[in-house]
Structures are given as structure tokens and as C-alpha cells.
Coordinates of C-alpha atoms and ligand atoms in Angstrom, one line a residue:
M1 CA -26.4 -22.9 28.8
I2 CA -22.8 -22.6 28.7
E3 CA -20.1 -22.6 25.6
A4 CA -16.1 -22.5 25.8
A5 CA -14.6 -20.1 23.7
P6 CA -10.8 -21.3 23.3
A7 CA -7.8 -19.1 22.4
K8 CA -6.1 -19.8 18.9
V9 CA -2.5 -19.7 18.3
N10 CA -1.0 -19.7 15.2
L11 CA 1.8 -22.4 15.0
A12 CA 2.8 -21.0 11.8
L13 CA 2.0 -18.4 9.5
H14 CA 3.1 -17.8 6.0
L15 CA 2.0 -14.8 4.0
R16 CA 2.0 -15.8 0.0
R17 CA 0.3 -12.7 -1.2
R18 CA -1.7 -9.5 -1.1
R19 CA -5.3 -9.4 -2.6
D20 CA -6.9 -7.0 -4.6
D21 CA -9.4 -6.9 -1.4
G22 CA -7.0 -6.0 0.8
Y23 CA -6.6 -9.1 2.7
H24 CA -3.7 -11.4 2.4
D25 CA -3.5 -15.3 0.9
L26 CA -1.7 -16.8 3.7
E27 CA -1.1 -20.8 5.0
T28 CA -1.7 -21.3 8.5
V29 CA -1.9 -23.7 11.1
F30 CA -4.8 -22.9 13.9
V31 CA -4.5 -25.3 17.5
F32 CA -6.6 -24.3 20.3
T33 CA -5.4 -23.8 24.4
E34 CA -7.1 -24.6 27.4
L35 CA -7.5 -20.9 28.2
G36 CA -10.4 -19.4 27.1
D37 CA -13.2 -17.3 27.7
T38 CA -16.6 -18.2 28.8
L39 CA -20.1 -17.3 27.2
R40 CA -23.1 -17.8 28.9
V41 CA -26.7 -17.4 27.7
R42 CA -30.0 -16.9 29.5
A43 CA -33.7 -16.5 28.1
E44 CA -34.7 -12.5 28.4
A45 CA -36.6 -10.8 25.4
G46 CA -33.9 -8.6 23.5
L47 CA -30.2 -8.2 22.9
S48 CA -27.8 -7.8 25.6
L49 CA -23.9 -8.7 26.3
A50 CA -22.3 -8.0 29.9
M51 CA -18.8 -8.5 30.7
S52 CA -16.9 -10.1 33.6
G53 CA -13.8 -12.1 34.2
P54 CA -10.1 -10.4 34.5
L55 CA -9.8 -9.0 31.3
A56 CA -13.2 -7.6 30.9
Q57 CA -12.4 -4.0 31.1
A58 CA -9.9 -4.4 28.1
V59 CA -13.0 -5.0 25.7
G60 CA -14.9 -2.2 24.1
D61 CA -18.4 -3.1 23.8
G62 CA -19.5 -0.9 21.4
D63 CA -18.9 -3.3 18.1
N64 CA -18.4 -6.5 20.2
L65 CA -18.3 -9.2 17.5
V66 CA -20.5 -11.4 19.7
L67 CA -23.3 -9.1 19.1
R68 CA -22.6 -9.1 15.7
A69 CA -22.3 -12.7 15.4
A70 CA -25.8 -13.0 17.5
R71 CA -27.6 -10.5 15.0
A72 CA -26.2 -12.4 11.8
L73 CA -27.4 -15.9 12.9
A74 CA -31.0 -14.9 14.3
E75 CA -31.2 -12.9 10.2
A76 CA -29.7 -15.6 8.7
A77 CA -32.5 -18.3 10.8
G78 CA -35.5 -15.7 10.8
V79 CA -35.5 -16.0 14.8
P80 CA -35.8 -12.7 17.1
A81 CA -32.2 -12.1 18.7
N82 CA -33.7 -12.7 22.2
A83 CA -30.8 -13.4 24.3
A84 CA -29.1 -12.5 27.7
L85 CA -25.4 -13.2 27.2
T86 CA -22.5 -12.6 29.7
L87 CA -18.6 -13.4 28.7
D88 CA -16.3 -14.0 30.7
K89 CA -13.3 -12.3 29.5
H90 CA -9.4 -14.2 29.9
I91 CA -8.0 -13.8 26.4
P92 CA -6.0 -10.9 25.9
V93 CA -7.8 -8.6 23.3
A94 CA -5.7 -7.5 19.9
A95 CA -3.1 -10.4 21.2
G96 CA -3.0 -12.8 18.2
L97 CA -4.7 -15.3 20.0
G98 CA -8.1 -14.5 18.2
G99 CA -9.9 -13.6 21.4
G100 CA -13.1 -11.8 19.6
S101 CA -13.0 -14.2 17.1
A102 CA -13.3 -17.3 19.5
D103 CA -16.3 -15.2 21.3
A104 CA -18.2 -14.9 18.2
A105 CA -17.6 -18.5 17.1
A106 CA -18.9 -19.3 20.6
A107 CA -21.4 -17.4 20.3
L108 CA -22.6 -19.0 17.0
R109 CA -22.4 -22.3 18.5
L110 CA -24.0 -21.3 22.1
L111 CA -27.2 -19.7 20.0
N112 CA -27.2 -22.6 17.5
R113 CA -28.3 -24.6 20.5
F114 CA -30.1 -22.2 22.6
W115 CA -32.7 -20.9 19.9
K116 CA -33.0 -24.8 19.0
L117 CA -31.5 -24.3 15.5
E118 CA -29.2 -27.2 15.7
W119 CA -27.8 -26.5 12.4
P120 CA -24.7 -28.5 11.7
I121 CA -21.3 -26.5 11.6
A122 CA -20.8 -26.4 7.8
R123 CA -24.2 -24.4 7.7
L124 CA -22.7 -21.7 10.2
L125 CA -19.3 -21.5 8.5
P126 CA -20.5 -19.0 5.9
I127 CA -21.6 -17.0 8.8
A128 CA -18.4 -17.1 10.5
A129 CA -16.3 -16.1 7.5
S130 CA -18.6 -13.0 7.4
L131 CA -17.4 -11.9 10.8
G132 CA -13.8 -12.2 10.6
A133 CA -10.9 -14.4 8.8
D134 CA -10.5 -16.1 11.9
V135 CA -14.0 -16.9 12.7
P136 CA -14.6 -20.3 10.6
A137 CA -11.0 -22.1 12.3
C138 CA -12.5 -20.6 15.7
L139 CA -15.7 -22.3 14.9
V140 CA -14.3 -25.6 14.3
G141 CA -12.1 -25.0 17.5
R142 CA -9.9 -27.8 16.6
T143 CA -6.2 -28.2 14.8
V144 CA -7.0 -27.1 11.2
T145 CA -4.7 -25.5 8.5
G146 CA -6.2 -22.2 7.1
T147 CA -5.5 -21.1 3.5
G148 CA -7.3 -18.3 1.7
R149 CA -7.5 -15.5 4.3
G150 CA -7.3 -18.0 6.9
E151 CA -11.1 -19.2 6.1
V152 CA -10.6 -22.3 3.9
L153 CA -10.1 -25.1 6.4
T154 CA -8.6 -28.7 6.6
P155 CA -8.2 -31.0 9.5
V156 CA -4.8 -31.9 10.1
D157 CA -3.7 -34.6 12.8
L158 CA -0.3 -33.3 14.2
D159 CA -0.5 -35.4 17.5
I160 CA 0.3 -32.5 19.4
A161 CA -2.9 -32.3 22.1
G162 CA -1.8 -32.1 25.5
T163 CA 1.5 -30.4 24.3
P164 CA 2.2 -27.8 27.3
I165 CA 2.3 -24.3 25.9
L166 CA 3.0 -21.0 27.6
L167 CA 1.6 -17.9 26.3
V168 CA 3.3 -14.2 26.7
N169 CA 1.8 -11.0 26.1
P170 CA 3.8 -7.5 27.0
R171 CA 0.6 -6.2 27.2
V172 CA 0.6 -4.1 24.2
A173 CA -2.5 -4.3 22.2
V174 CA -1.1 -4.6 18.2
P175 CA -3.8 -3.9 15.8
T176 CA -4.1 -6.6 13.1
G177 CA -4.4 -4.2 10.0
P178 CA -1.1 -2.3 10.5
V179 CA 0.8 -5.8 11.0
F180 CA -0.7 -7.2 7.7
S181 CA 0.2 -3.9 5.7
G182 CA 3.8 -3.6 7.0
W183 CA 4.6 -6.9 5.3
D184 CA 7.3 -6.4 2.8
R185 CA 5.5 -8.7 0.5
I186 CA 8.4 -11.0 -0.3
D187 CA 7.0 -14.7 -0.8
R188 CA 9.4 -16.9 1.2
G189 CA 7.4 -19.8 0.4
P190 CA 4.6 -22.3 1.1
L191 CA 3.8 -24.1 4.5
D192 CA 4.1 -27.3 4.8
P193 CA 1.7 -28.0 8.1
T194 CA 3.4 -31.2 8.9
A195 CA 6.7 -29.5 9.3
W196 CA 5.4 -26.4 11.2
R197 CA 8.3 -26.6 13.7
G198 CA 10.9 -25.5 11.1
A199 CA 8.2 -22.7 9.7
R200 CA 8.0 -19.3 10.2
N201 CA 5.6 -16.6 11.0
D202 CA 6.1 -14.0 8.6
L203 CA 4.1 -11.3 10.6
A204 CA 6.6 -11.3 13.4
K205 CA 8.8 -8.9 11.5
P206 CA 6.4 -6.0 10.9
A207 CA 4.7 -6.7 14.2
I208 CA 8.2 -6.2 16.0
R209 CA 8.5 -2.8 13.8
L210 CA 5.2 -1.8 15.4
A211 CA 6.0 -3.1 19.0
P212 CA 10.0 -3.4 19.4
V213 CA 8.7 -5.5 22.6
I214 CA 8.1 -8.4 21.0
A215 CA 11.5 -9.0 20.3
E216 CA 12.6 -8.9 24.1
V217 CA 9.4 -11.6 24.7
L218 CA 10.8 -13.8 21.9
A219 CA 14.4 -13.6 23.5
A220 CA 13.2 -14.2 26.8
L221 CA 11.4 -17.3 26.0
A222 CA 14.0 -18.6 23.8
N223 CA 16.1 -18.6 27.5
T224 CA 13.7 -20.8 29.1
G225 CA 14.4 -24.4 27.7
A226 CA 11.7 -24.4 25.2
C227 CA 11.5 -26.8 22.3
L228 CA 10.0 -23.7 20.0
V229 CA 9.4 -20.1 20.5
R230 CA 7.2 -18.5 18.0
M231 CA 4.7 -15.4 17.7
S232 CA 0.8 -16.1 17.5
G233 CA -1.2 -14.6 14.8
S234 CA -0.6 -10.8 14.1
G235 CA 1.0 -10.7 18.0
A236 CA 1.8 -9.3 20.4
T237 CA 1.4 -12.7 22.1
C238 CA 4.6 -15.3 21.9
F239 CA 4.3 -18.9 22.9
A240 CA 6.8 -21.4 23.6
L241 CA 6.3 -25.1 23.7
Y242 CA 7.6 -27.6 26.6
A243 CA 8.2 -31.3 26.6
S244 CA 6.7 -31.0 30.0
A245 CA 4.5 -29.2 32.1
A246 CA 7.1 -28.7 35.0
G247 CA 9.5 -27.1 32.6
R248 CA 6.7 -24.5 31.3
D249 CA 5.7 -23.9 35.0
S250 CA 9.0 -23.2 35.9
A251 CA 9.7 -20.9 32.4
A252 CA 6.5 -19.1 33.4
R253 CA 7.5 -18.4 37.1
S254 CA 10.9 -17.0 36.1
L255 CA 9.3 -14.8 33.5
S256 CA 6.7 -13.7 35.9
E257 CA 9.4 -12.6 38.0
A258 CA 11.7 -11.0 35.6
S259 CA 9.2 -9.3 33.6
P260 CA 6.0 -8.6 35.9
G261 CA 4.2 -6.3 33.8
W262 CA 3.7 -9.3 31.1
W263 CA 0.8 -11.0 30.7
T264 CA 1.7 -14.8 31.3
C265 CA -0.4 -17.8 30.7
P266 CA 0.7 -21.5 31.1
T267 CA -1.8 -23.9 29.5
S268 CA -2.0 -26.6 27.1
I269 CA -3.0 -27.4 23.6
V270 CA -6.4 -29.1 23.3
Ligands
LIG301 O1 -11.0 -10.7 9.1 P1 -10.7 -9.7 10.2 O2 -11.5 -8.8 10.2 O3 -10.5 -10.4 11.3 O4 -9.3 -9.1 9.8 C1 -8.7 -7.9 10.4 C2 -8.0 -7.3 9.2 O5 -6.6 -8.0 9.1 C3 -8.1 -7.0 7.9 O6 -9.0 -5.8 7.6 C4 -7.0 -7.2 7.2 O7 -6.2 -5.9 7.4 C5 -6.3 -8.3 7.8 N1 -6.0 -9.5 7.4 C6 -5.4 -9.4 6.0 N2 -5.0 -11.0 5.3 C7 -5.9 -11.9 6.4 C8 -6.7 -11.6 7.4 C9 -6.5 -10.6 8.0 O8 -5.1 -8.8 5.5 N3 -5.7 -13.2 5.3

């Protein structure tokens, strides 16, 4: 049995407030891409996870969110956690693309079927939220707005399915916590999801402070005829949207030539 784990991109992300629990109240728009990891399962006594794919090496397997998701679901459902999982890794790690969250969400969807629980998504959402702020959005896996820690979801129709998008990561892993705590705590106002084009990512500034190369990525993308350029999540991945697949692909080619060390992925919004 197999399940896709699409990467998430934050079209915009406004920070509003640091909370007493250390998290931040934010307003964001999540979209998902054709790029993703793939999770497979076969029957076996006990729980195991093997890694494959081009970015398998980057993932530490000690506290993998996939295994935590599997154990949490088994415990909630009162079933034995029997599953041999294989994760085919394509999404860069600690990159603002929700890689770990997407994998955890895919594990919940996959094992929900594999263990014949057939729970509705609504019943899986609290388990998702216990695994990370982005996991509920990844569980839904389609365009939604997120408020609260990012786990309070509202569907929104932005009519952007199929939009060509280019993802670029300078291969610098940026830890989420320090980026959030680098925010200057100035509330720059709410996010109107329908006006996401003119919105912001308030995490860009603190992320650039930690990884200045992000500013170079944004500048390079701004030179490629894109309709919009922004950082996703807590970075370091930046994205650019294009009017055509040809425009996206020629941007990808010229960036790969100019900066061969960067991870460059032309894909589409689903
Ligand atoms: O929930 P998750 O483990 O993915 O969050 C990682 C870190 O990101 C948190 O420990 C916190 O430092 C930061 N974060 C935050 N506010 C959010 C989401 C994440 O401060 N809304």
C-alpha cells in the first residue's frame, strides 16, 4: 500500500504574537506541490522504517516523525503497531517545505487504511496536531489557511491549482525554533488569504539573519521573470511562481547553471 506526502509551501506567513507556550500565533496559506515523498507499507510484526530516495541520507532516523505518527495512531486506536514502512525521500529536510510533517501526515493516512481503521480525517486531526503545528495542514493536503499555531484550518479556494512553481534551497538546513525566536515581535498586521500576492513572510528576516544565503536565493529568483518570489515557512527554501511551465523551466535551468550547489526543483501547485 502506498501514500503520497506532498511538500507544503506557505504562500504567505504573518506572525501576530508570541504565546506563553513558546509558540507563535500566525496566519498562513498552505498549498501543496507535485513534489513529495512517498510512503509504502507492508505487513510485518513490529514497527520499522527504511529510507530510500535521493535525500534519504539527510534524514536522521532516531526520532523520525513517521514512527511517532505510527505509534500515536496505534495507541489511539488500540491496535498493535505492526507495519514495515519505507519512506522514499525527495523533500529536503529542515527546509520550510514541511518534509517531516508531510511524512507524518502520510503515515496517518496510510496506516488508517492499512490497519482498516477507516477513520474520517477529522478524527485523525488531533493526533496530527500532537505531532507538530504543520501536520494537520499536511493531513488535509490541499489549499487551506492556518491560524493559531498553524493547526486551525479553513479551506480557501484561491484558484491556483496547476500554477508552475520553482523551489530553490541553498542546501543550508535552517532549524525552525531559532528562526521563530529571531522574530522582532512587531505585529505587522493580519493576512487576508485572498490578497496573498501582496502579503509577507515575516520569518524571512530572521531566517536571513541565520542563513544570509537566503537573500541571495531571493535575489536570484527575482531575476527570472517570476510573478512572485518569497520564502516558504521558516526557510531556507524560497519559491517563485510563473505564468508558464516554460518560464519556470528556463528559470530552473539558468539557476542550476549559475548556482550548481543549490537544490532546484521545478514543480506545480496541486
Ligand atoms: O510544531 P513543530 O514541532 O513543528 O514546531 C517546531 C518549532 O517551531 C516549535 O518548537 C517552535 O519553536 C516553532 N513554532 C512556533 N510557532 C508556531 C509553529 C512553530 O514558534 N506557530
